[in-house]
Amino acid sequence: MEIFIENLRKDISSKEENFKMFGFQEFLKSGEGNTFLCEMQKKSESIILNSNLGSETEEILNFVYKNCEIVLKEGDITTLDTDAIVNAANGRLDHIDGVAAAIVKKGGSEIQAESNDIMEQRKNELEPGEVVSTKAGKLKCKTIIHAVGPVSNYGGTWEMFYLGIAVENCLVFLDLNSYISIAIPAINTGIYGIPIEEGTKCIVTTIKIYLDTHTNSKIKHICLIDVRKKVVSAFKRHLEMVFGISKSRGSTSSNTPFPGSQQEPSSMTPRTNVASGEYGRINIKPINDSITNAYLDVIVNSTNKILQLNDGSLSKSILNAAGPEIQYECNQKYPRGISTSTIAITKGHDLKCKNVFHLTLPEWDENSSDSILANLTQIITTCLENAEELGAKSLAFPILGAGALNYPIENLPETMYEAVKSYSNQNPSQIKDVYFVFKPEDTEIVKKLKEYFQENTTGSSAASSGTTLSNNSRHHPQHPRTKMISTHVGDIKIQLIFESISNVYVDVVVNSSNKELQLNRGSVSKLLLKAAGPQIQDECNQKYPQGISTSEIAITKGHDLKCKNVFHLVLPDWNEKNPDSILANLTQIMTICLENAERMGAKSLAFPILGAGALNYPIENLPETMFEAVKSYSNQNPSQIKDVYFVVYPKDTEIVKKFKEYFQEISADGSDDSDGSDGSHGSDVSSDHEDEEIDDNVSAGQQEDSVTLKFITNYRNLNHAIKTVGKEYNSQLTTKEIPFDMELKGFRKPNLKSIGTDHEVQISIRDKIKIHGRYSHVKNAKLDVQSLLLEYKEADEEILFKDIVQWSYFDENNPENIRMFSDKENAKLEKANSQKKKSLDWNNRRYDFQKMSFQHGGKNYKMKRKNLMDEAIPNTWSPMGDNELLKSVQITNGQEYDDIQAIFSQYLPSYHITKIERIQNKALYHGYQVLKRKYELENPNISNEVDSLWHGTAGGSIDGINKSGFNRSYCGKNATAFGEGVYFARDIQYSAQDKYSAPDANNTKRIYLCSVLVGKMMKGSHGLKVLQDSCNSAVDDIQNPTIYVIFHDNQAYPKYLIEFAQ
């Protein structure tokens, strides 16, 4: 026997193997990962131990609310000894995946056996929101509550409703059975697809509502627990926000106001076993519920032509839920009603949706069945198109034509599904979810929908109908790459980025304003007001009628900006006598911004360069002050904030210079902000100018993890077991590529990075966007990337079109009052017109290109289209092709040559001209002319232009000036005595000096002869960055100027480039 045991011992071998695979470590922490290892042990006939995971739980947060202790832990729910633990179960109670499988494995097979008995007695599956209990087997708890949550691909509000019901039912079960403690995981945020943010928020909100409304509850202990760090972080964030607790552990008052204290049940999820399908990028879901319960962007109402909503069962239910205001809006906006080919659009009012689309259908006629069904297809398409224009992502349709209109039920599933499918296949769409809503008693409709959908989603038919974005759009001109400088402090990445702050895709944008919060004052405020719309000023006026002080901030929504919120602050003017207290105030107000962003769950903020500009804070003080404010906050607070952007106007080269110098300085100091442990807190400064690969290969989400597993098995099987694990996990990974034909400038790459983080995938960007990760994660990330690229494409088109064409309009009765369409409207109109469309339906209006008119507010407006590229150019220019924007033409004789030669002969007799080139730049000339007209309107009584000024330059700047004109990047190279702008001289001798027109290796010098818009002038001074109000340029002498300094890119046009030598 001893020999047998010894031989058996010799056969057993163990080995630790290090796996480096993308997302592997996080995967193994999940319930799916536990199941995976169990399966691998069976498949490879080995014992596999994960040395990276401990079995202990770590307490993250602990506080008391309404006499109930609420605890947040990171760890394994199966180790807890609470009275009850919650298992996220499926409707069949088959505990075969995720945490459910781990519970059965640890608690014993009797848990599954008892679950089987329950299902045998029920005869049907559990519905979302239902809970049942079983004994706990070998676990430490007394009972297991099996909660059936919703299954989701997108995490819509309907799913949140049933998730909330499931959590509430768990707490009700606890009270009914005299249990006092419970452990709840992040139900269905794993394999069932509920997004972590929405799911954890719903669970926390439901707990608070339950404790608030069940004052006699005996529950004394609620533990929220998960093994995934990001889930625990989300729980922590929402606990702090919903319960109003501080970041330190401790108690919270039961009287703490609760933001949004009503539960947000969103949505309807299927109560029947009807399938759903995904066509293109739109997920179609049949839903059994009342349409008035929908938390969606749009619901559709089938009504009558005169829009009397008290007629018809559906309209009546919508009228009752929305309130009388919806009928009033119909009467006001559509006094003549609608036809069967148009829709009426109103607000949702007291409904849970943003908008209601009202349509009317013809009655069924067997003799005209084809045309009636074709009309149904068209009206559904019209709804989708209008929803798209409104930026909606979700719609709910009733079963159109059913009921009193007597459309044959057998025709409706195909007609409605095919209408959405056709739209999705033909249009890149922002819409994600379309719901077909039916009543519980409509069993025949349920049957037909189910039959049709199952027939059409088997095999590959559904998968093959996906939408692919078109790449045949106009190629946009390439702009200089946006440069970014970045550094890390703790877990926060600080990035200096060159962009307009109104273009920022972040959670919070910070605005430096004035005490009265009048946003039409100050350059940053004006910019944000223009982009956000007047509603941001209205919100400031309503919420902060007394304004704010220098020690507080005002918080508003982002409105039409690309951010969620705007933090408005006010800074004191600079005072040399009191610099320390002013900079301390700057630090404090930034800390307040970060604290408020943290409380709101924000992960990213964008600050302008606070104090620069009109406040005259010294530029040299700002990098350290702003950097240290963020660093100090990060060092003292565990933070969810990942990215802080310092946003600088691209032409403010002095700011760029000072920040870059400071960041490089702290990078050189290896001990600057390292904690001495692992280097993770050290400053890591990078710039995409210095390292192209950093910016062109954006990697986001999880990285390739290093995980060590220990294998114990027969020594002959050891290598096979190791290979099996690697092969099986890699089979779950996939890579998808998305082509793009636009410049990913400014905040575009960070936005793509955030998609990678949200979906736990890796995104890399070179000539294509590559998304790598587990299949389900990649699929959802791809949809978001395509959606974002479409948004970028539309934004680029707006910029492109505004330089090419301008659409305007005027009231027929007041033709002199011509108004310009916005950039978005301009692009929409030009795009539709160039596609030879007869009309464009958008913004609740129809723009008729044949009549060149539209109606609004009962008035008729005429439209005009002006091709800006066709504007008159100088008759001295040589011919240029339609697509030729820039041309340099050498001048060898004629009047132009003689005039310049005469100036050289008189003022620079020791030099001879070697070449003269005329610069013909259509876009630059157009911009100059537009600004010239603006100055002439603002300053009608002065001469706004000086036609012949000189600008000396070096050879390396020629290409940039010829292509883009003069910008402030040229400022400060040779002179800043009268301001930090671009300099021009009246006298050629001045610009011909070597320090301005530096000779090259062949002793050739270069000088431009320019037209300059000087407008209203002011006396310049050293360090001047911002002109006084209404002034357009700075000069050396107001009475007799010889030096002119400009601060606007389009303020000068380089007419001729002259090369000369001695």
XYZ file of N, CA and C in Angstrom, residues 766-953:
564
model
N -5.369 53.571 -35.436
C -4.345 53.936 -36.398
C -5.068 54.318 -37.679
N -4.905 53.532 -38.737
C -5.657 53.825 -39.948
C -7.105 53.370 -39.821
N -7.370 52.443 -38.900
C -8.720 52.016 -38.571
C -8.850 51.975 -37.048
N -10.097 51.934 -36.599
C -10.345 51.759 -35.171
C -10.539 50.270 -34.918
N -9.720 49.712 -34.048
C -9.821 48.301 -33.709
C -10.364 48.165 -32.295
N -11.354 47.292 -32.143
C -11.954 47.027 -30.836
C -11.691 45.571 -30.495
N -11.044 45.336 -29.369
C -10.643 43.980 -28.995
C -11.163 43.667 -27.598
N -11.728 42.486 -27.444
C -12.214 42.057 -26.141
C -13.148 40.879 -26.293
N -13.902 40.614 -25.242
C -14.858 39.522 -25.310
C -16.011 39.894 -26.229
N -16.586 38.894 -26.874
C -17.491 39.121 -27.997
C -18.634 40.078 -27.658
N -19.351 39.821 -26.559
C -20.523 40.648 -26.244
C -20.119 42.082 -25.947
N -18.951 42.268 -25.321
C -18.480 43.616 -25.013
C -18.103 44.356 -26.294
N -17.437 43.657 -27.197
C -17.015 44.273 -28.462
C -18.227 44.694 -29.281
N -19.243 43.861 -29.290
C -20.451 44.151 -30.071
C -21.084 45.471 -29.623
N -21.252 45.643 -28.322
C -21.882 46.856 -27.818
C -20.972 48.074 -27.967
N -19.663 47.882 -27.780
C -18.727 48.994 -27.954
C -18.714 49.476 -29.396
N -18.825 48.542 -30.330
C -18.821 48.911 -31.748
C -19.989 49.830 -32.078
N -21.155 49.535 -31.535
C -22.317 50.387 -31.778
C -22.069 51.804 -31.272
N -21.479 51.921 -30.077
C -21.221 53.248 -29.520
C -20.154 53.991 -30.316
N -19.139 53.269 -30.786
C -18.102 53.908 -31.600
C -18.703 54.422 -32.901
N -19.517 53.611 -33.555
C -20.145 54.045 -34.808
C -21.048 55.250 -34.582
N -21.751 55.237 -33.473
C -22.623 56.365 -33.146
C -21.810 57.640 -32.956
N -20.676 57.522 -32.266
C -19.828 58.679 -32.025
C -19.197 59.182 -33.319
N -18.770 58.262 -34.178
C -18.184 58.665 -35.452
C -19.200 59.401 -36.321
N -20.435 58.960 -36.264
C -21.479 59.648 -37.023
C -21.653 61.071 -36.512
N -21.617 61.229 -35.203
C -21.727 62.569 -34.618
C -20.558 63.453 -35.053
N -19.349 62.878 -35.063
C -18.183 63.641 -35.503
C -18.303 64.029 -36.974
N -18.787 63.096 -37.776
C -18.927 63.360 -39.207
C -19.869 64.533 -39.447
N -20.987 64.551 -38.728
C -21.933 65.646 -38.879
C -21.330 66.965 -38.414
N -20.551 66.924 -37.338
C -19.902 68.149 -36.860
C -18.890 68.671 -37.883
N -18.139 67.754 -38.508
C -17.176 68.167 -39.532
C -17.886 68.755 -40.744
N -19.022 68.184 -41.092
C -19.780 68.708 -42.229
C -20.258 70.124 -41.961
N -20.641 70.393 -40.714
C -21.068 71.745 -40.366
C -19.935 72.747 -40.606
N -18.726 72.371 -40.178
C -17.575 73.265 -40.355
C -17.255 73.443 -41.832
N -17.307 72.329 -42.559
C -16.978 72.381 -43.982
C -17.963 73.247 -44.743
N -19.251 73.025 -44.502
C -20.272 73.740 -45.267
C -20.288 75.231 -44.952
N -19.984 75.604 -43.718
C -20.108 77.025 -43.381
C -19.061 77.878 -44.094
N -17.978 77.256 -44.541
C -16.968 77.990 -45.317
C -17.243 77.961 -46.809
N -18.214 77.163 -47.218
C -18.485 77.010 -48.643
C -19.777 77.694 -49.056
N -20.800 77.572 -48.187
C -22.124 78.070 -48.563
C -22.808 78.652 -47.333
N -23.662 79.632 -47.542
C -24.430 80.214 -46.444
C -25.902 80.288 -46.829
N -26.736 79.588 -46.062
C -28.181 79.662 -46.237
C -28.733 80.720 -45.288
N -29.644 81.526 -45.810
C -30.266 82.571 -45.008
C -31.766 82.581 -45.285
N -32.503 83.345 -44.495
C -33.958 83.405 -44.671
C -34.477 84.772 -44.261
N -35.669 85.103 -44.738
C -36.300 86.374 -44.391
C -37.812 86.243 -44.505
N -38.510 87.037 -43.710
C -39.962 87.088 -43.757
C -40.375 87.737 -45.077
N -41.347 87.129 -45.751
C -41.808 87.671 -47.030
C -42.248 89.122 -46.901
N -42.789 89.475 -45.745
C -43.269 90.845 -45.541
C -42.176 91.788 -45.059
N -40.986 91.261 -44.820
C -39.886 92.104 -44.342
C -38.579 91.602 -44.943
N -38.429 91.724 -46.263
C -37.284 91.113 -46.958
C -35.934 91.714 -46.594
N -35.937 92.903 -45.999
C -34.640 93.500 -45.642
C -34.006 92.825 -44.430
N -34.836 92.210 -43.612
C -34.335 91.596 -42.376
C -33.876 90.170 -42.649
N -32.689 90.042 -43.232
C -32.149 88.731 -43.592
C -31.421 88.135 -42.383
N -31.752 86.883 -42.077
C -31.109 86.197 -40.953
C -30.430 84.921 -41.445
N -29.335 84.601 -40.812
C -28.566 83.432 -41.199
C -29.044 82.199 -40.427
N -29.087 81.055 -41.101
C -29.336 79.799 -40.411
C -28.116 79.442 -39.564
N -28.331 78.655 -38.531
C -27.213 78.182 -37.711
C -26.337 77.239 -38.534
N -25.145 76.937 -38.017
C -24.237 76.035 -38.725
C -24.885 74.671 -38.952
N -25.605 74.160 -37.935
C -26.259 72.852 -38.076
C -27.341 72.913 -39.151
N -28.160 73.974 -39.109
C -29.207 74.123 -40.128
C -28.589 74.294 -41.507
N -27.523 75.095 -41.565
C -26.839 75.346 -42.832
C -26.376 74.035 -43.467
N -25.781 73.161 -42.641
C -25.290 71.872 -43.149
C -26.443 70.964 -43.564
N -27.501 70.925 -42.760
C -28.658 70.089 -43.100
C -29.257 70.511 -44.442
N -29.444 71.817 -44.612
C -30.057 72.321 -45.844
C -29.171 72.051 -47.051
N -27.880 72.316 -46.911
C -26.980 72.133 -48.049
C -26.866 70.665 -48.429
N -26.838 69.796 -47.428
C -26.734 68.371 -47.706
C -27.969 67.877 -48.461
N -29.148 68.276 -47.976
C -30.386 67.856 -48.633
C -30.487 68.446 -50.040
N -30.081 69.706 -50.180
C -30.146 70.364 -51.493
C -29.184 69.722 -52.492
N -27.988 69.369 -52.010
C -27.003 68.762 -52.901
C -27.418 67.352 -53.325
N -28.299 66.723 -52.519
C -28.818 65.402 -52.874
C -30.056 65.495 -53.761
N -30.355 66.714 -54.225
C -31.474 66.965 -55.155
C -32.825 66.632 -54.526
N -32.922 66.739 -53.204
C -34.210 66.515 -52.566
C -35.130 67.705 -52.824
N -36.417 67.426 -52.959
C -37.388 68.491 -53.190
C -37.670 69.274 -51.910
N -37.532 68.593 -50.782
C -37.812 69.256 -49.511
C -37.058 68.550 -48.391
N -36.987 69.212 -47.243
C -36.375 68.648 -46.043
C -37.339 68.845 -44.891
N -37.723 67.757 -44.229
C -38.557 67.839 -43.032
C -37.652 67.727 -41.815
N -37.585 68.798 -41.065
C -36.664 68.843 -39.918
C -37.106 69.932 -38.961
N -36.920 69.691 -37.679
C -37.266 70.681 -36.658
C -38.727 71.101 -36.733
N -39.596 70.149 -37.035
C -41.032 70.420 -37.139
C -41.367 71.380 -38.278
N -40.485 71.482 -39.250
C -40.744 72.349 -40.402
C -40.447 71.588 -41.675
N -41.057 72.037 -42.751
C -40.733 71.505 -44.070
C -40.077 72.632 -44.879
N -38.828 72.403 -45.290
C -38.080 73.356 -46.101
C -38.239 72.943 -47.564
N -38.907 73.768 -48.337
C -39.225 73.464 -49.731
C -38.149 74.063 -50.634
N -37.351 73.202 -51.292
C -36.257 73.691 -52.133
C -36.744 74.164 -53.501
N -37.917 73.746 -53.899
C -38.447 74.213 -55.174
C -38.992 75.633 -55.042
N -39.702 75.881 -53.939
C -40.215 77.234 -53.698
C -39.228 78.082 -52.907
N -38.174 77.428 -52.384
C -37.190 78.090 -51.530
C -37.896 78.839 -50.394
N -38.703 78.084 -49.652
C -39.465 78.694 -48.568
C -39.755 77.662 -47.487
N -40.176 78.156 -46.313
C -40.677 77.310 -45.245
C -41.635 78.141 -44.401
N -42.457 77.452 -43.611
C -43.398 78.134 -42.741
C -43.036 77.902 -41.286
N -43.246 78.945 -40.484
C -42.974 78.826 -39.056
C -43.792 79.887 -38.329
N -44.495 79.443 -37.288
C -45.277 80.376 -36.501
C -46.341 81.101 -37.312
N -46.900 80.422 -38.320
C -47.939 81.025 -39.136
C -47.433 81.984 -40.197
N -46.127 82.142 -40.289
C -45.555 83.049 -41.288
C -44.838 82.257 -42.372
N -44.746 82.857 -43.540
C -44.030 82.247 -44.656
C -42.674 82.926 -44.810
N -41.628 82.131 -44.831
C -40.275 82.651 -44.947
C -39.646 82.176 -46.256
N -38.898 83.057 -46.880
C -38.158 82.719 -48.075
C -36.714 82.389 -47.698
N -36.095 81.486 -48.478
C -34.718 81.087 -48.222
C -33.813 81.538 -49.364
N -32.549 81.786 -49.028
C -31.544 82.130 -50.035
C -30.311 81.266 -49.805
N -29.679 80.882 -50.898
C -28.440 80.114 -50.820
C -27.334 80.917 -51.492
N -26.233 81.115 -50.785
C -25.124 81.900 -51.328
C -23.863 81.049 -51.328
N -23.281 80.861 -52.521
C -22.031 80.124 -52.640
C -20.886 81.062 -52.301
N -20.288 80.842 -51.139
C -19.243 81.760 -50.667
C -17.977 81.668 -51.498
N -17.746 80.511 -52.105
C -16.535 80.345 -52.902
C -16.623 81.094 -54.227
N -17.853 81.479 -54.606
C -18.020 82.207 -55.860
C -17.897 83.716 -55.693
N -17.698 84.149 -54.418
C -17.563 85.593 -54.222
C -16.397 86.146 -55.041
N -16.512 87.385 -55.393
C -15.501 88.013 -56.263
C -14.116 87.915 -55.657
N -13.175 87.468 -56.451
C -11.777 87.443 -56.044
C -11.044 88.485 -56.871
N -9.869 88.920 -56.444
C -9.168 89.985 -57.186
C -8.996 89.627 -58.669
N -9.251 90.597 -59.508
C -9.151 90.340 -60.959
C -7.715 90.150 -61.420
N -6.776 90.386 -60.526
C -5.366 90.161 -60.878
C -4.948 88.708 -60.701
N -5.804 87.918 -60.062
C -5.442 86.526 -59.812
C -5.454 85.716 -61.108
N -4.586 84.742 -61.152
C -4.581 83.794 -62.267
C -5.711 82.791 -62.087
N -6.197 82.180 -63.175
C -7.313 81.230 -63.070
C -6.974 80.066 -62.137
N -8.008 79.600 -61.406
C -7.868 78.458 -60.501
C -9.009 77.475 -60.755
N -8.743 76.188 -60.586
C -9.774 75.170 -60.749
C -10.798 75.243 -59.637
N -11.962 74.607 -59.859
C -13.039 74.641 -58.873
C -12.597 74.066 -57.533
N -11.765 73.039 -57.572
C -11.329 72.389 -56.347
C -9.946 72.857 -55.885
N -9.438 73.860 -56.541
C -8.108 74.380 -56.209
C -8.271 75.533 -55.227
N -7.824 75.331 -54.001
C -8.016 76.331 -52.958
C -6.794 77.220 -52.765
N -5.605 76.727 -53.123
C -4.378 77.483 -52.893
C -3.490 77.400 -54.120
N -2.961 78.550 -54.518
C -2.061 78.577 -55.665
C -1.059 79.710 -55.475
N 0.210 79.410 -55.661
C 1.268 80.441 -55.637
C 1.714 80.701 -57.074
N 1.601 81.944 -57.488
C 1.882 82.307 -58.882
C 3.092 83.233 -58.928
N 4.125 82.819 -59.647
C 5.318 83.657 -59.739
C 5.057 84.838 -60.668
N 5.435 86.032 -60.210
C 5.263 87.272 -60.985
C 6.640 87.681 -61.512
N 6.749 87.814 -62.811
C 8.061 88.173 -63.400
C 8.053 89.527 -64.088
N 6.858 90.059 -64.338
C 6.790 91.376 -64.977
C 5.394 91.958 -64.771
N 5.123 93.097 -65.372
C 3.817 93.726 -65.267
C 3.765 94.732 -64.128
N 2.563 95.329 -63.950
C 2.386 96.407 -62.988
C 2.668 95.958 -61.553
N 2.200 94.749 -61.190
C 2.428 94.256 -59.833
C 3.930 94.196 -59.524
N 4.674 93.633 -60.451
C 6.122 93.502 -60.271
C 6.782 94.874 -60.183
N 6.381 95.768 -61.076
C 7.003 97.091 -61.126
C 6.756 97.873 -59.846
N 5.535 97.765 -59.275
C 5.224 98.509 -58.056
C 6.095 98.048 -56.885
N 6.274 96.745 -56.754
C 7.100 96.230 -55.655
C 8.568 96.569 -55.894
N 9.012 96.449 -57.141
C 10.400 96.766 -57.473
C 10.717 98.222 -57.157
N 9.730 99.098 -57.384
C 9.942 100.525 -57.115
C 10.170 100.780 -55.630
N 9.425 100.059 -54.779
C 9.601 100.227 -53.327
C 10.983 99.769 -52.911
N 11.430 98.637 -53.444
C 12.769 98.146 -53.109
C 13.840 99.138 -53.579
N 13.669 99.676 -54.765
C 14.663 100.605 -55.312
C 14.786 101.838 -54.446
N 13.641 102.281 -53.890
C 13.663 103.501 -53.096
C 14.144 103.264 -51.671
N 13.676 102.169 -51.020
C 13.926 102.009 -49.589
C 14.954 100.923 -49.249
N 15.188 99.982 -50.178
C 16.192 98.940 -49.939
C 17.105 98.839 -51.162
N 17.821 99.909 -51.473
C 18.610 99.929 -52.714
C 19.739 98.907 -52.730
N 20.161 98.429 -51.544
C 21.281 97.480 -51.517
C 20.833 96.044 -51.734
N 19.516 95.846 -51.875
C 18.981 94.496 -52.074
C 18.389 94.379 -53.473
N 18.420 93.150 -54.000
C 17.740 92.912 -55.273
C 16.728 91.768 -55.094
N 15.626 91.854 -55.804
C 14.555 90.849 -55.719
C 14.941 89.623 -56.547
N 14.817 88.438 -55.914
C 15.083 87.194 -56.655
C 13.799 86.489 -57.095
N 12.697 86.736 -56.373
C 11.419 86.119 -56.765
C 10.265 86.867 -56.104
N 9.162 87.005 -56.838
C 7.901 87.506 -56.277
C 6.816 86.486 -56.589
N 6.068 86.072 -55.547
C 4.949 85.146 -55.731
C 3.658 85.791 -55.226
N 2.604 85.681 -56.035
C 1.279 86.112 -55.596
C 0.610 84.931 -54.891
N 0.106 85.143 -53.682
C -0.536 84.082 -52.908
C -2.040 84.123 -53.178
N -2.539 83.080 -53.809
C -3.962 82.989 -54.133
C -4.592 81.883 -53.274
N -5.170 82.268 -52.145
C -5.764 81.325 -51.189
C -7.240 81.694 -51.016
N -8.126 80.907 -51.638
C -9.552 81.249 -51.652
C -10.149 81.312 -50.244
N -9.903 80.273 -49.448
C -10.510 80.222 -48.113
C -9.995 81.355 -47.242
N -8.695 81.615 -47.314
C -8.097 82.676 -46.509
C -8.625 84.041 -46.945
N -8.741 84.227 -48.242
C -9.240 85.500 -48.759
C -10.710 85.698 -48.371
N -11.470 84.619 -48.433
C -12.879 84.708 -48.049
C -13.007 85.086 -46.575
N -12.229 84.440 -45.702
C -12.277 84.771 -44.287
C -11.894 86.216 -44.023
N -10.924 86.681 -44.764
C -10.497 88.082 -44.627
C -11.624 89.031 -45.043
N -12.307 88.715 -46.140
C -13.380 89.581 -46.625
C -14.576 89.581 -45.678
N -14.896 88.415 -45.105
C -15.995 88.340 -44.131
C -15.690 89.223 -42.923
N -14.461 89.132 -42.413
C -14.084 89.959 -41.271
C -14.053 91.434 -41.644
N -13.654 91.731 -42.856
C -13.628 93.120 -43.306
C -15.036 93.721 -43.297
N -16.007 92.966 -43.802
C -17.388 93.457 -43.784
C -17.882 93.654 -42.363
N -17.497 92.767 -41.467
C -17.884 92.896 -40.062
C -17.317 94.182 -39.468
N -16.039 94.453 -39.721
C -15.416 95.667 -39.197
C -16.071 96.922 -39.777
N -16.421 96.856 -41.038
C -17.040 98.020 -41.680
C -18.408 98.331 -41.085
N -19.130 97.279 -40.659
C -20.411 97.500 -39.998
C -20.210 98.048 -38.587
N -19.193 97.532 -37.901
C -18.945 97.974 -36.525
C -18.307 99.355 -36.468
N -17.458 99.658 -37.441
C -16.709 100.926 -37.448
C -16.969 101.669 -38.755
N -18.187 102.185 -38.977
C -18.526 102.749 -40.287
C -17.820 104.066 -40.604
N -17.274 104.740 -39.605
C -16.732 106.079 -39.834
C -15.211 106.144 -39.893
N -14.571 104.959 -39.934
C -13.107 104.968 -40.012
C -12.661 104.052 -41.139
N -11.397 104.191 -41.500
C -10.812 103.282 -42.484
C -10.317 102.051 -41.737
N -10.894 100.889 -42.059
C -10.601 99.682 -41.307
C -9.416 98.895 -41.845
N -8.947 99.218 -43.049
C -7.926 98.416 -43.705
C -6.717 99.252 -44.056
N -5.542 98.692 -43.825
C -4.303 99.255 -44.359
C -3.806 98.273 -45.403
N -3.692 98.726 -46.624
C -3.532 97.796 -47.738
C -2.104 97.306 -47.941
N -1.110 98.013 -47.470
C 0.277 97.625 -47.768
C 1.129 97.707 -46.512
N 1.148 96.604 -45.754
C 2.031 96.496 -44.602
C 2.953 95.316 -44.826
N 4.081 95.305 -44.087
C 5.127 94.317 -44.320
C 5.256 93.383 -43.115
N 5.612 92.135 -43.414
C 5.859 91.149 -42.356
C 7.042 90.282 -42.772
N 8.157 90.439 -42.062
C 9.323 89.619 -42.343
C 9.210 88.263 -41.673
N 9.751 87.246 -42.323
C 9.646 85.906 -41.765
C 10.820 85.053 -42.204
